[in-house]
Coordinates of C-alpha atoms in Angstrom, one line a residue:
M61 CA 46.0 -18.5 -6.0
D62 CA 43.2 -16.1 -5.9
I63 CA 43.4 -13.6 -8.9
R64 CA 42.1 -10.1 -8.4
P65 CA 41.9 -7.8 -11.5
L66 CA 44.8 -5.3 -11.6
S67 CA 44.2 -1.7 -12.5
D68 CA 47.8 -0.6 -12.5
V69 CA 48.8 -3.2 -15.0
A70 CA 47.4 -3.5 -18.5
G71 CA 47.3 -6.6 -20.7
V72 CA 49.1 -6.0 -24.1
I73 CA 48.6 -8.5 -27.0
L74 CA 50.9 -8.2 -30.0
V75 CA 49.0 -8.9 -33.1
G76 CA 51.2 -7.1 -35.6
G77 CA 53.4 -10.0 -36.8
R78 CA 53.6 -11.1 -40.5
S79 CA 53.3 -14.7 -39.8
R80 CA 55.9 -15.4 -42.7
R81 CA 56.8 -18.9 -41.4
M82 CA 53.1 -19.7 -40.7
G83 CA 51.8 -18.6 -44.1
R84 CA 48.6 -17.2 -42.6
D85 CA 47.4 -14.9 -40.0
K86 CA 48.5 -16.6 -36.7
A87 CA 46.1 -14.5 -34.5
L88 CA 43.1 -15.8 -36.2
I89 CA 44.1 -19.6 -36.5
P90 CA 41.4 -21.5 -34.6
L91 CA 42.3 -23.9 -32.0
G92 CA 39.8 -25.7 -29.7
G93 CA 36.9 -23.6 -31.2
K94 CA 38.7 -20.2 -30.7
P95 CA 41.2 -18.1 -32.7
L96 CA 44.6 -18.1 -30.9
V97 CA 44.3 -14.4 -29.9
E98 CA 41.0 -15.1 -28.4
R99 CA 42.7 -17.7 -26.0
V100 CA 45.0 -15.0 -24.8
I101 CA 42.1 -12.4 -24.4
D102 CA 40.4 -14.9 -22.2
A103 CA 43.4 -15.7 -20.1
F104 CA 43.9 -11.9 -19.6
R105 CA 40.2 -11.1 -18.6
P106 CA 40.5 -12.3 -15.0
V107 CA 43.9 -10.5 -14.5
F108 CA 43.6 -7.1 -15.9
T109 CA 40.8 -4.4 -16.0
R110 CA 42.3 -3.1 -19.3
T111 CA 43.5 -5.1 -22.2
L112 CA 44.7 -3.7 -25.5
L113 CA 45.9 -5.0 -28.9
V114 CA 48.9 -3.7 -30.8
G115 CA 49.2 -4.0 -34.5
D116 CA 47.7 -3.2 -37.9
R117 CA 44.4 -3.8 -39.5
G118 CA 42.5 -3.5 -36.4
E119 CA 39.2 -4.4 -38.1
R120 CA 40.2 -8.1 -37.8
F121 CA 39.4 -7.8 -34.0
A122 CA 36.4 -5.6 -34.0
C123 CA 34.2 -8.3 -32.5
Y124 CA 36.2 -8.3 -29.2
G125 CA 35.4 -4.7 -28.5
L126 CA 39.0 -4.0 -27.4
P127 CA 41.2 -1.0 -28.4
V128 CA 43.6 -1.6 -31.2
F129 CA 46.7 0.6 -31.7
P130 CA 48.9 0.6 -34.5
D131 CA 52.7 0.4 -33.9
I132 CA 54.2 3.7 -33.4
H133 CA 57.5 1.9 -34.7
P134 CA 56.4 -0.9 -37.0
G135 CA 58.2 -4.0 -37.9
S136 CA 59.3 -5.5 -34.5
A137 CA 58.2 -7.0 -31.3
L138 CA 60.2 -4.2 -29.6
G139 CA 58.1 -1.6 -31.3
G140 CA 54.9 -3.4 -30.5
L141 CA 55.9 -3.5 -26.8
Y142 CA 56.9 0.2 -26.8
T143 CA 53.5 1.1 -28.3
G144 CA 51.7 -1.0 -25.7
L145 CA 53.3 0.8 -22.9
V146 CA 52.9 4.3 -24.3
R147 CA 49.4 3.7 -25.1
S148 CA 48.3 1.7 -22.0
G149 CA 48.0 4.4 -19.6
T150 CA 49.3 2.2 -16.8
P151 CA 52.5 2.1 -15.0
Y152 CA 53.0 -1.5 -16.1
V153 CA 51.9 -3.8 -18.9
F154 CA 52.0 -7.5 -19.2
V155 CA 52.9 -8.4 -22.8
S156 CA 52.0 -11.6 -24.9
A157 CA 52.3 -12.4 -28.3
C158 CA 49.0 -13.5 -30.0
D159 CA 50.3 -17.1 -30.9
V160 CA 50.3 -18.7 -27.3
P161 CA 47.8 -21.6 -27.3
W162 CA 47.9 -22.2 -23.6
P163 CA 48.3 -18.8 -21.7
D164 CA 47.8 -19.5 -18.0
P165 CA 46.0 -16.6 -16.0
Q166 CA 47.7 -18.0 -12.9
V167 CA 51.2 -17.7 -14.3
V168 CA 50.4 -14.3 -15.6
A169 CA 49.1 -13.2 -12.1
R170 CA 52.2 -14.7 -10.3
L171 CA 54.5 -12.8 -12.7
C172 CA 52.5 -9.6 -12.0
S173 CA 52.7 -9.9 -8.4
L174 CA 56.5 -9.7 -8.5
R175 CA 56.6 -6.3 -10.1
E176 CA 57.2 -4.0 -7.1
G177 CA 60.5 -2.4 -7.4
F178 CA 61.3 -3.7 -10.7
D179 CA 61.0 -2.4 -14.4
V180 CA 61.0 -5.9 -15.9
V181 CA 59.7 -9.2 -14.5
V182 CA 60.8 -12.1 -17.0
P183 CA 60.5 -15.7 -16.6
R184 CA 63.6 -17.9 -17.3
T185 CA 62.3 -21.1 -18.9
V186 CA 64.1 -24.2 -20.0
G187 CA 64.5 -22.6 -23.5
G188 CA 65.9 -19.3 -22.0
I189 CA 64.1 -16.0 -21.1
D190 CA 60.7 -15.4 -22.4
P191 CA 60.6 -11.5 -23.3
L192 CA 57.2 -11.9 -24.8
F193 CA 55.5 -13.1 -21.8
A194 CA 56.6 -10.7 -19.2
V195 CA 56.0 -7.5 -17.3
Y196 CA 57.3 -4.2 -18.2
G197 CA 57.2 -0.9 -16.6
T198 CA 57.3 2.8 -18.0
G199 CA 60.8 2.9 -16.5
C200 CA 61.8 0.9 -19.7
L201 CA 60.8 3.7 -22.2
P202 CA 63.9 5.7 -22.5
A203 CA 66.1 2.5 -23.1
M204 CA 63.4 1.3 -25.4
E205 CA 63.4 4.7 -27.4
R206 CA 67.1 4.6 -27.8
M207 CA 67.2 1.1 -29.1
L208 CA 64.6 1.8 -31.5
R209 CA 66.4 4.9 -32.8
E210 CA 69.6 2.8 -33.1
G211 CA 67.8 0.0 -34.9
N212 CA 68.5 -2.7 -32.3
Y213 CA 65.3 -4.6 -31.9
R214 CA 66.5 -7.4 -29.6
I215 CA 64.2 -6.8 -26.4
Y216 CA 66.5 -8.2 -23.8
D217 CA 69.4 -6.1 -24.7
F218 CA 68.0 -3.2 -22.7
Y219 CA 67.6 -5.5 -19.5
P220 CA 71.0 -4.6 -18.2
E221 CA 69.9 -0.8 -18.1
V222 CA 66.8 -1.3 -15.9
R223 CA 65.7 -3.0 -12.7
T224 CA 65.0 -6.6 -14.1
R225 CA 63.7 -9.4 -12.1
Y226 CA 64.4 -12.8 -13.5
V227 CA 61.9 -15.4 -12.3
E228 CA 63.4 -18.9 -12.1
Q229 CA 61.7 -22.1 -13.2
T230 CA 61.5 -23.1 -9.4
E231 CA 59.3 -20.1 -8.6
L232 CA 56.7 -21.3 -11.1
A233 CA 57.1 -24.9 -10.7
D234 CA 53.8 -25.4 -8.9
L235 CA 51.9 -23.5 -11.8
V236 CA 54.0 -24.4 -14.9
T237 CA 53.1 -27.3 -17.2
P238 CA 56.4 -28.2 -19.0
G239 CA 55.9 -28.3 -22.9
R240 CA 52.7 -26.2 -22.6
T241 CA 52.8 -23.0 -20.5
F242 CA 55.4 -21.0 -22.5
V243 CA 54.8 -22.7 -25.8
N244 CA 54.1 -20.6 -28.9
V245 CA 53.3 -21.2 -32.6
N246 CA 55.6 -20.3 -35.4
T247 CA 55.3 -23.0 -38.2
P248 CA 52.3 -25.1 -39.5
E249 CA 54.2 -28.2 -38.3
E250 CA 54.2 -26.8 -34.8
F251 CA 50.5 -25.9 -35.0
E252 CA 49.5 -29.4 -36.2
T253 CA 51.3 -30.9 -32.9
I254 CA 49.5 -28.4 -30.8
R255 CA 46.1 -29.0 -32.5
Y256 CA 46.7 -32.6 -32.2
R257 CA 47.1 -32.2 -28.4
E258 CA 44.3 -29.7 -27.9
E259 CA 41.5 -31.3 -30.2
V260 CA 42.4 -34.9 -31.2
M261 CA 44.1 -36.4 -27.9
A262 CA 41.2 -36.6 -25.8
I263 CA 42.7 -39.6 -24.1
K264 CA 45.9 -38.6 -22.4
A265 CA 48.8 -40.4 -23.8
L266 CA 52.6 -40.3 -23.7
S267 CA 55.2 -42.0 -25.7
F268 CA 58.5 -43.4 -24.2
V269 CA 61.1 -43.5 -27.1
A270 CA 64.9 -44.6 -27.1
K271 CA 67.4 -46.2 -29.1
S272 CA 67.5 -49.9 -28.7
G273 CA 69.3 -51.2 -25.6
T274 CA 68.7 -48.0 -23.6
G275 CA 66.6 -49.5 -21.0
K276 CA 63.1 -47.9 -21.7
T277 CA 61.2 -51.1 -20.8
T278 CA 62.9 -51.3 -17.5
L279 CA 62.1 -47.7 -16.8
L280 CA 58.6 -48.0 -18.0
E281 CA 57.9 -50.9 -15.6
K282 CA 59.0 -48.8 -12.6
V283 CA 57.0 -45.8 -13.7
I284 CA 53.8 -47.8 -14.2
A285 CA 54.2 -49.2 -10.9
E286 CA 54.7 -45.8 -9.4
L287 CA 51.6 -44.4 -11.1
K288 CA 49.5 -47.4 -10.1
G289 CA 50.7 -46.9 -6.5
R290 CA 49.4 -43.4 -6.6
G291 CA 45.8 -44.6 -7.7
H292 CA 46.0 -43.9 -11.5
R293 CA 44.6 -46.4 -14.1
V294 CA 47.3 -46.9 -16.5
G295 CA 47.2 -48.4 -20.0
V296 CA 50.2 -49.5 -22.1
I297 CA 50.7 -50.0 -25.8
K298 CA 53.9 -51.7 -27.0
H299 CA 54.9 -51.0 -30.7
D300 CA 56.3 -53.9 -32.5
A301 CA 57.5 -53.3 -35.9
H302 CA 57.8 -57.1 -36.6
R303 CA 55.6 -60.1 -36.5
F304 CA 54.6 -61.5 -33.0
D305 CA 52.5 -64.2 -31.6
I306 CA 51.2 -64.3 -28.0
D307 CA 49.1 -67.5 -28.4
H308 CA 50.4 -71.0 -27.9
P309 CA 50.0 -74.0 -30.2
G310 CA 47.7 -76.7 -28.8
K311 CA 45.6 -74.2 -26.8
D312 CA 42.1 -73.9 -27.7
S313 CA 42.3 -70.3 -28.4
H314 CA 45.2 -71.0 -30.8
R315 CA 43.2 -73.6 -32.5
L316 CA 40.4 -71.3 -33.1
T317 CA 42.5 -68.5 -34.4
A318 CA 44.3 -71.1 -36.7
A319 CA 40.8 -72.3 -37.9
G320 CA 40.3 -68.8 -39.5
A321 CA 38.8 -66.5 -36.8
D322 CA 39.5 -63.0 -37.7
T323 CA 39.0 -61.9 -34.1
M324 CA 39.4 -64.3 -31.2
L325 CA 38.7 -63.1 -27.4
I326 CA 39.3 -65.1 -24.4
A327 CA 37.7 -64.0 -21.3
S328 CA 38.0 -64.9 -17.6
P329 CA 36.8 -63.4 -14.3
E330 CA 39.9 -61.4 -14.0
K331 CA 41.0 -60.4 -17.5
L332 CA 40.5 -60.8 -21.1
A333 CA 42.8 -61.1 -24.2
M334 CA 42.0 -60.6 -27.8
V335 CA 43.9 -61.6 -31.0
K336 CA 42.6 -59.6 -34.0
K337 CA 43.8 -59.9 -37.6
H338 CA 44.2 -56.9 -39.7
E339 CA 45.6 -56.0 -43.0
A340 CA 47.2 -52.8 -42.0
A341 CA 48.4 -51.8 -38.7
P342 CA 46.1 -49.3 -36.9
S343 CA 47.0 -45.9 -36.0
V344 CA 47.9 -45.1 -32.4
D345 CA 44.9 -42.7 -32.3
E346 CA 42.6 -45.7 -33.3
L347 CA 44.1 -47.8 -30.7
L348 CA 43.6 -45.3 -28.0
E349 CA 40.0 -44.5 -29.0
T350 CA 39.1 -48.2 -29.3
Y351 CA 40.6 -49.8 -26.3
F352 CA 41.7 -47.2 -23.7
G353 CA 38.7 -44.9 -23.0
D354 CA 38.6 -45.9 -19.4
M355 CA 42.3 -45.1 -18.6
D356 CA 43.6 -42.0 -16.9
I357 CA 46.9 -42.2 -18.9
V358 CA 48.2 -44.6 -21.6
L359 CA 52.0 -45.0 -21.9
T360 CA 53.3 -46.2 -25.2
E361 CA 56.6 -47.8 -25.9
G362 CA 57.9 -46.7 -29.4
F363 CA 55.7 -44.8 -31.9
K364 CA 58.6 -42.5 -32.6
K365 CA 56.9 -41.0 -35.7
S366 CA 53.5 -40.3 -33.9
G367 CA 52.3 -37.0 -32.8
L368 CA 52.2 -37.9 -29.2
P369 CA 54.0 -36.1 -26.6
K370 CA 57.4 -37.9 -26.1
I371 CA 59.9 -38.7 -23.4
E372 CA 63.2 -39.8 -24.7
V373 CA 65.1 -42.2 -22.6
H374 CA 68.9 -41.7 -22.9
R375 CA 72.0 -43.7 -21.5
K376 CA 75.3 -42.1 -22.1
E377 CA 77.0 -45.5 -22.6
R378 CA 74.6 -46.4 -25.3
S379 CA 74.9 -43.1 -27.4
T380 CA 76.1 -39.6 -27.3
T381 CA 73.2 -38.3 -29.2
L382 CA 69.5 -38.1 -28.9
L383 CA 66.6 -39.2 -31.2
C384 CA 64.6 -36.0 -30.8
R385 CA 67.2 -33.3 -30.5
G386 CA 70.4 -32.7 -32.7
E387 CA 69.7 -33.7 -36.3
E388 CA 66.2 -34.0 -35.5
N389 CA 64.2 -31.5 -33.5
D390 CA 61.0 -33.1 -32.5
P391 CA 58.4 -30.4 -31.2
T392 CA 56.6 -33.2 -29.3
L393 CA 59.4 -33.8 -27.0
V394 CA 58.5 -32.8 -23.5
A395 CA 61.3 -34.3 -21.5
V396 CA 64.5 -36.4 -21.5
V397 CA 65.2 -39.0 -18.9
S398 CA 69.0 -39.5 -18.7
D399 CA 71.8 -40.8 -16.6
E400 CA 74.1 -37.7 -17.3
S401 CA 73.4 -34.0 -17.1
L402 CA 72.3 -32.4 -20.4
E403 CA 71.6 -28.9 -21.3
L404 CA 68.3 -29.0 -23.2
D405 CA 65.3 -27.0 -24.1
V406 CA 63.0 -29.5 -22.1
P407 CA 63.3 -30.9 -18.5
V408 CA 65.9 -33.6 -18.0
L409 CA 65.0 -36.1 -15.5
D410 CA 67.0 -38.8 -13.5
L411 CA 67.2 -42.3 -15.3
N412 CA 67.7 -43.8 -11.7
D413 CA 64.7 -42.0 -10.1
P414 CA 61.6 -43.5 -11.6
A415 CA 59.6 -41.6 -8.9
Q416 CA 61.0 -38.4 -10.4
V417 CA 59.6 -39.4 -13.9
A418 CA 56.2 -40.4 -12.4
D419 CA 56.1 -37.0 -10.7
F420 CA 56.7 -35.3 -14.1
V421 CA 53.9 -37.4 -15.9
E422 CA 51.5 -36.8 -13.0
R423 CA 52.1 -33.1 -12.8
T424 CA 52.1 -32.6 -16.6
F425 CA 49.4 -34.9 -17.8
L426 CA 47.2 -35.9 -14.6
S427 CA 46.9 -32.7 -12.6
G428 CA 43.4 -32.0 -14.0
K429 CA 42.3 -35.6 -13.5

């Protein structure tokens, strides 16, 4: 999709939040060498000829050379949106919070392209509608003004009063990366997960987790075969919480290890195997960096406590609950593979369709290979 800068839509970035849960100014938290707000500014540059910031303490952003407007009605995202629409000088604005780590200009441009004849263009994601990554027109101003007077700050409450275009997931499927495109940052824990994915995990890796007896190994076998058939180099790490032995008594390799070798490697023209003793289990990061640098993707079985993106495998006969949703809400979960329909904030894939799971892995982790 070619992007041509729009002059009738201005980019508006809300920078006035108090960041209570984060404990520090979210706009200026560095990620991948840039403050979060700069990542949004960079995404807006090819799409809009005019971008403005809305919030207080404008001196924080002096280095960007963009206009900063204080909230006309301080204290809410609705007030920031209203200010942006009033101050923009354009019939439409595209609004984003400043804490979006992976804003995609292609998605922004697609949403803007649907504005004709509507006052609101808002995406409907797996987590619901996203009112702070959406298009708004000046036709919204009367309803916004009334809500602000009444003290109702829930943005989507005025949608029924204006011409609203809901953009379904299927309309953005060719652009959206699940677990990435519409993510924002609210807590230090969420930021650490995002920072890990952005700065630490240079090698693409994905962990399949499940309760025992669910069939994740069987699924992994089929997904590996699918990915290999598509030309990808696939690595696998199996997490074993117990003692294991892959060597056999009587073999020369076993004798050498038994004699005290700390590392024993056996090599043939086709493959090699290594047995290495250690006092403490290496981290998954260390394993990835040491052994998998030449892989396109590494799939791990287990590592439930790691910061790796996770796909949970669920079978209804095995359990009615999930590991990563319910009592626990693991922010690294990117999808669930299940044999039943589930209403979740992440995609639910068919346990009996490994090709669909491979499609998701390919689209989410290997599209830029």
